[in-house]
């Protein structure tokens, strides 16, 4: 299952998304802002550039891929629970997060729960966001992906299956 909810990821979305992750990782704020803004301002792909929705779907799919690669897949009867904590250990209330961060968390959680209708609804809704919300949502998702790629986690435990 892919987060694209029945929408195949284009190679141009993957290449463009990968470039944005590289810019985030390099802390190249000027080019990162320029590329995110340009992509978000276009309602339809132009000049061979992918659509905003395709890039956002690729980023969500990549976030989920990293989570599963780092933690292992949920087993039969198991599911992922995303529990955000402040650095002091206190719980973060998802409803208190800014709308773009809340969207990213809920969309990734829906994907991990294998709730395809919710993933599809969420991705479709994101394409209708205003320009600022589109840019903030994509930037938050890219920053989260960059962070996950940099986190030093142990390899998942070996799992035996019967």
Tab-separated table of C-alpha atoms in Angstrom:
chain	number	residue	atom	x	y	z
A	1	UNK	CA	0.000	0.000	0.000
A	2	UNK	CA	1.286	3.488	-0.800
A	3	UNK	CA	0.229	6.755	0.716
A	4	UNK	CA	-0.619	7.918	-2.755
A	5	UNK	CA	-3.974	6.199	-2.259
A	6	UNK	CA	-4.216	4.717	-5.724
A	7	UNK	CA	-2.211	7.495	-7.379
A	8	UNK	CA	1.124	6.238	-8.696
A	9	UNK	CA	4.119	8.328	-7.743
A	10	UNK	CA	5.684	9.903	-10.792
A	11	UNK	CA	9.426	9.796	-11.151
A	12	UNK	CA	9.425	13.591	-11.425
A	13	UNK	CA	7.647	13.863	-8.029
A	14	UNK	CA	10.240	11.574	-6.465
A	15	UNK	CA	13.154	13.473	-8.024
A	16	UNK	CA	11.717	16.848	-7.054
A	17	UNK	CA	10.838	15.639	-3.536
A	18	UNK	CA	14.332	14.225	-3.129
A	19	UNK	CA	15.808	17.549	-4.200
A	20	UNK	CA	13.684	19.363	-1.604
A	21	UNK	CA	14.833	16.930	1.104
A	22	UNK	CA	18.433	17.583	0.080
A	23	UNK	CA	17.877	21.347	0.317
A	24	UNK	CA	16.329	20.915	3.761
A	25	UNK	CA	19.219	18.710	4.875
A	26	UNK	CA	21.757	21.183	3.520
A	27	UNK	CA	19.927	23.973	5.381
A	28	UNK	CA	19.753	25.907	2.113
A	29	UNK	CA	16.827	28.054	3.232
A	30	UNK	CA	16.909	30.367	0.214
A	31	UNK	CA	16.598	27.644	-2.447
A	32	UNK	CA	14.322	25.543	-0.245
A	33	UNK	CA	11.903	28.478	0.152
A	34	UNK	CA	12.094	29.347	-3.522
A	35	UNK	CA	11.397	25.806	-4.728
A	36	UNK	CA	8.609	25.152	-2.197
A	37	UNK	CA	6.961	28.503	-2.987
A	38	UNK	CA	7.119	27.958	-6.730
A	39	UNK	CA	5.666	24.451	-6.477
A	40	UNK	CA	2.880	25.571	-4.142
A	41	UNK	CA	1.932	28.560	-6.295
A	42	UNK	CA	1.360	26.407	-9.376
A	43	UNK	CA	-2.108	24.861	-9.473
A	44	UNK	CA	-1.068	22.580	-12.335
A	45	UNK	CA	2.328	21.199	-13.250
A	46	UNK	CA	4.333	23.383	-15.589
A	47	UNK	CA	7.513	22.839	-17.548
A	48	UNK	CA	7.824	19.176	-16.596
A	49	UNK	CA	7.491	19.968	-12.894
A	50	UNK	CA	5.335	17.600	-10.846
A	51	UNK	CA	2.084	18.676	-9.192
A	52	UNK	CA	2.089	19.823	-5.584
A	53	UNK	CA	-0.167	16.910	-4.603
A	54	UNK	CA	2.164	14.352	-6.175
A	55	UNK	CA	5.206	15.754	-4.356
A	56	UNK	CA	3.339	15.946	-1.045
A	57	UNK	CA	2.133	12.350	-1.475
A	58	UNK	CA	5.713	11.251	-2.187
A	59	UNK	CA	6.971	13.007	0.974
A	60	UNK	CA	4.268	11.365	3.134
A	61	UNK	CA	5.084	7.996	1.580
A	62	UNK	CA	8.794	8.574	2.288
A	63	UNK	CA	8.092	9.493	5.930
A	64	UNK	CA	6.143	6.288	6.398
A	65	UNK	CA	8.830	4.300	4.601
A	66	UNK	CA	11.502	5.624	6.961
A	67	UNK	CA	9.359	4.931	10.041
A	68	UNK	CA	8.745	1.344	8.943
A	69	UNK	CA	12.382	0.830	7.915
A	70	UNK	CA	13.592	2.095	11.279
A	71	UNK	CA	11.017	0.467	13.544
A	72	UNK	CA	9.894	-2.530	11.534
A	73	UNK	CA	6.416	-3.205	10.214
A	74	UNK	CA	3.500	-3.676	12.560
A	75	UNK	CA	2.777	-7.339	13.084
A	76	UNK	CA	-0.573	-9.089	12.906
A	77	UNK	CA	-2.986	-7.456	15.326
A	78	UNK	CA	-0.523	-4.618	16.003
A	79	UNK	CA	-0.614	-1.004	14.941
A	80	UNK	CA	1.576	2.062	15.174
A	81	UNK	CA	0.691	4.761	17.666
A	82	UNK	CA	2.316	8.131	17.130
A	83	UNK	CA	2.952	9.747	20.495
A	84	UNK	CA	4.591	13.161	20.353
A	85	UNK	CA	6.512	14.393	23.371
A	86	UNK	CA	8.163	17.667	24.274
A	87	UNK	CA	11.868	17.481	25.082
A	88	UNK	CA	10.945	17.496	28.791
A	89	UNK	CA	8.835	14.353	28.263
A	90	UNK	CA	5.438	16.026	28.416
A	91	UNK	CA	2.757	14.940	25.941
A	92	UNK	CA	1.913	17.065	22.917
A	93	UNK	CA	-1.802	17.507	22.225
A	94	UNK	CA	-2.210	17.029	18.468
A	95	UNK	CA	-5.158	19.432	18.433
A	96	UNK	CA	-2.873	22.187	19.769
A	97	UNK	CA	-0.436	21.849	16.870
A	98	UNK	CA	-0.551	24.386	14.037
A	99	UNK	CA	-2.762	23.173	11.164
A	100	UNK	CA	0.112	22.147	8.816
A	101	UNK	CA	1.841	20.060	11.498
A	102	UNK	CA	-1.483	18.530	12.520
A	103	UNK	CA	-2.162	17.607	8.871
A	104	UNK	CA	1.221	15.884	8.503
A	105	UNK	CA	0.846	13.925	11.744
A	106	UNK	CA	-2.717	12.822	11.028
A	107	UNK	CA	-1.962	11.866	7.433
A	108	UNK	CA	1.076	9.800	8.415
A	109	UNK	CA	-0.956	8.190	11.225
A	110	UNK	CA	-3.741	7.318	8.764
A	111	UNK	CA	-1.212	5.741	6.430
A	112	UNK	CA	0.355	3.722	9.245
A	113	UNK	CA	-3.141	2.598	10.296
A	114	UNK	CA	-3.718	1.548	6.667
A	115	UNK	CA	-6.770	3.820	6.471
A	116	UNK	CA	-6.672	4.387	2.706
A	117	UNK	CA	-9.914	6.386	2.519
A	118	UNK	CA	-8.592	8.825	5.142
A	119	UNK	CA	-5.210	9.103	3.414
A	120	UNK	CA	-6.918	9.829	0.104
A	121	UNK	CA	-9.274	12.373	1.713
A	122	UNK	CA	-6.368	14.082	3.440
A	123	UNK	CA	-4.210	14.293	0.317
A	124	UNK	CA	-7.146	15.606	-1.725
A	125	UNK	CA	-7.890	18.227	0.924
A	126	UNK	CA	-4.244	19.373	0.939
A	127	UNK	CA	-4.434	20.198	-2.754
A	128	UNK	CA	-7.203	22.690	-1.943
A	129	UNK	CA	-5.286	24.534	0.798
A	130	UNK	CA	-4.492	28.192	0.259
A	131	UNK	CA	-0.979	29.082	-0.864
A	132	UNK	CA	0.403	29.678	2.630
A	133	UNK	CA	-1.059	26.479	4.062
A	134	UNK	CA	0.227	24.489	1.058
A	135	UNK	CA	3.754	25.809	1.578
A	136	UNK	CA	3.734	25.319	5.350
A	137	UNK	CA	2.355	21.788	5.035
A	138	UNK	CA	4.924	20.727	2.451
A	139	UNK	CA	7.765	22.386	4.370
A	140	UNK	CA	6.704	20.717	7.643
A	141	UNK	CA	6.510	17.314	5.950
A	142	UNK	CA	9.947	17.791	4.354
A	143	UNK	CA	11.511	18.926	7.622
A	144	UNK	CA	10.025	15.925	9.418
A	145	UNK	CA	11.383	13.588	6.737
A	146	UNK	CA	14.824	15.192	6.958
A	147	UNK	CA	14.763	14.828	10.743
A	148	UNK	CA	13.758	11.147	10.558
A	149	UNK	CA	16.541	10.446	8.093
A	150	UNK	CA	19.057	11.948	10.527
A	151	UNK	CA	17.819	10.235	13.700
A	152	UNK	CA	20.180	7.549	14.899
A	153	UNK	CA	17.939	4.636	15.783
A	154	UNK	CA	18.950	1.048	16.381
A	155	UNK	CA	18.113	-1.478	13.733
A	156	UNK	CA	14.699	-3.045	14.281
A	157	UNK	CA	14.752	-6.291	16.235
A	158	UNK	CA	14.787	-9.518	14.313
A	159	UNK	CA	11.306	-10.892	14.129
A	160	UNK	CA	10.567	-14.543	13.650
A	161	UNK	CA	7.360	-15.513	11.954
A	162	UNK	CA	5.577	-18.785	12.188
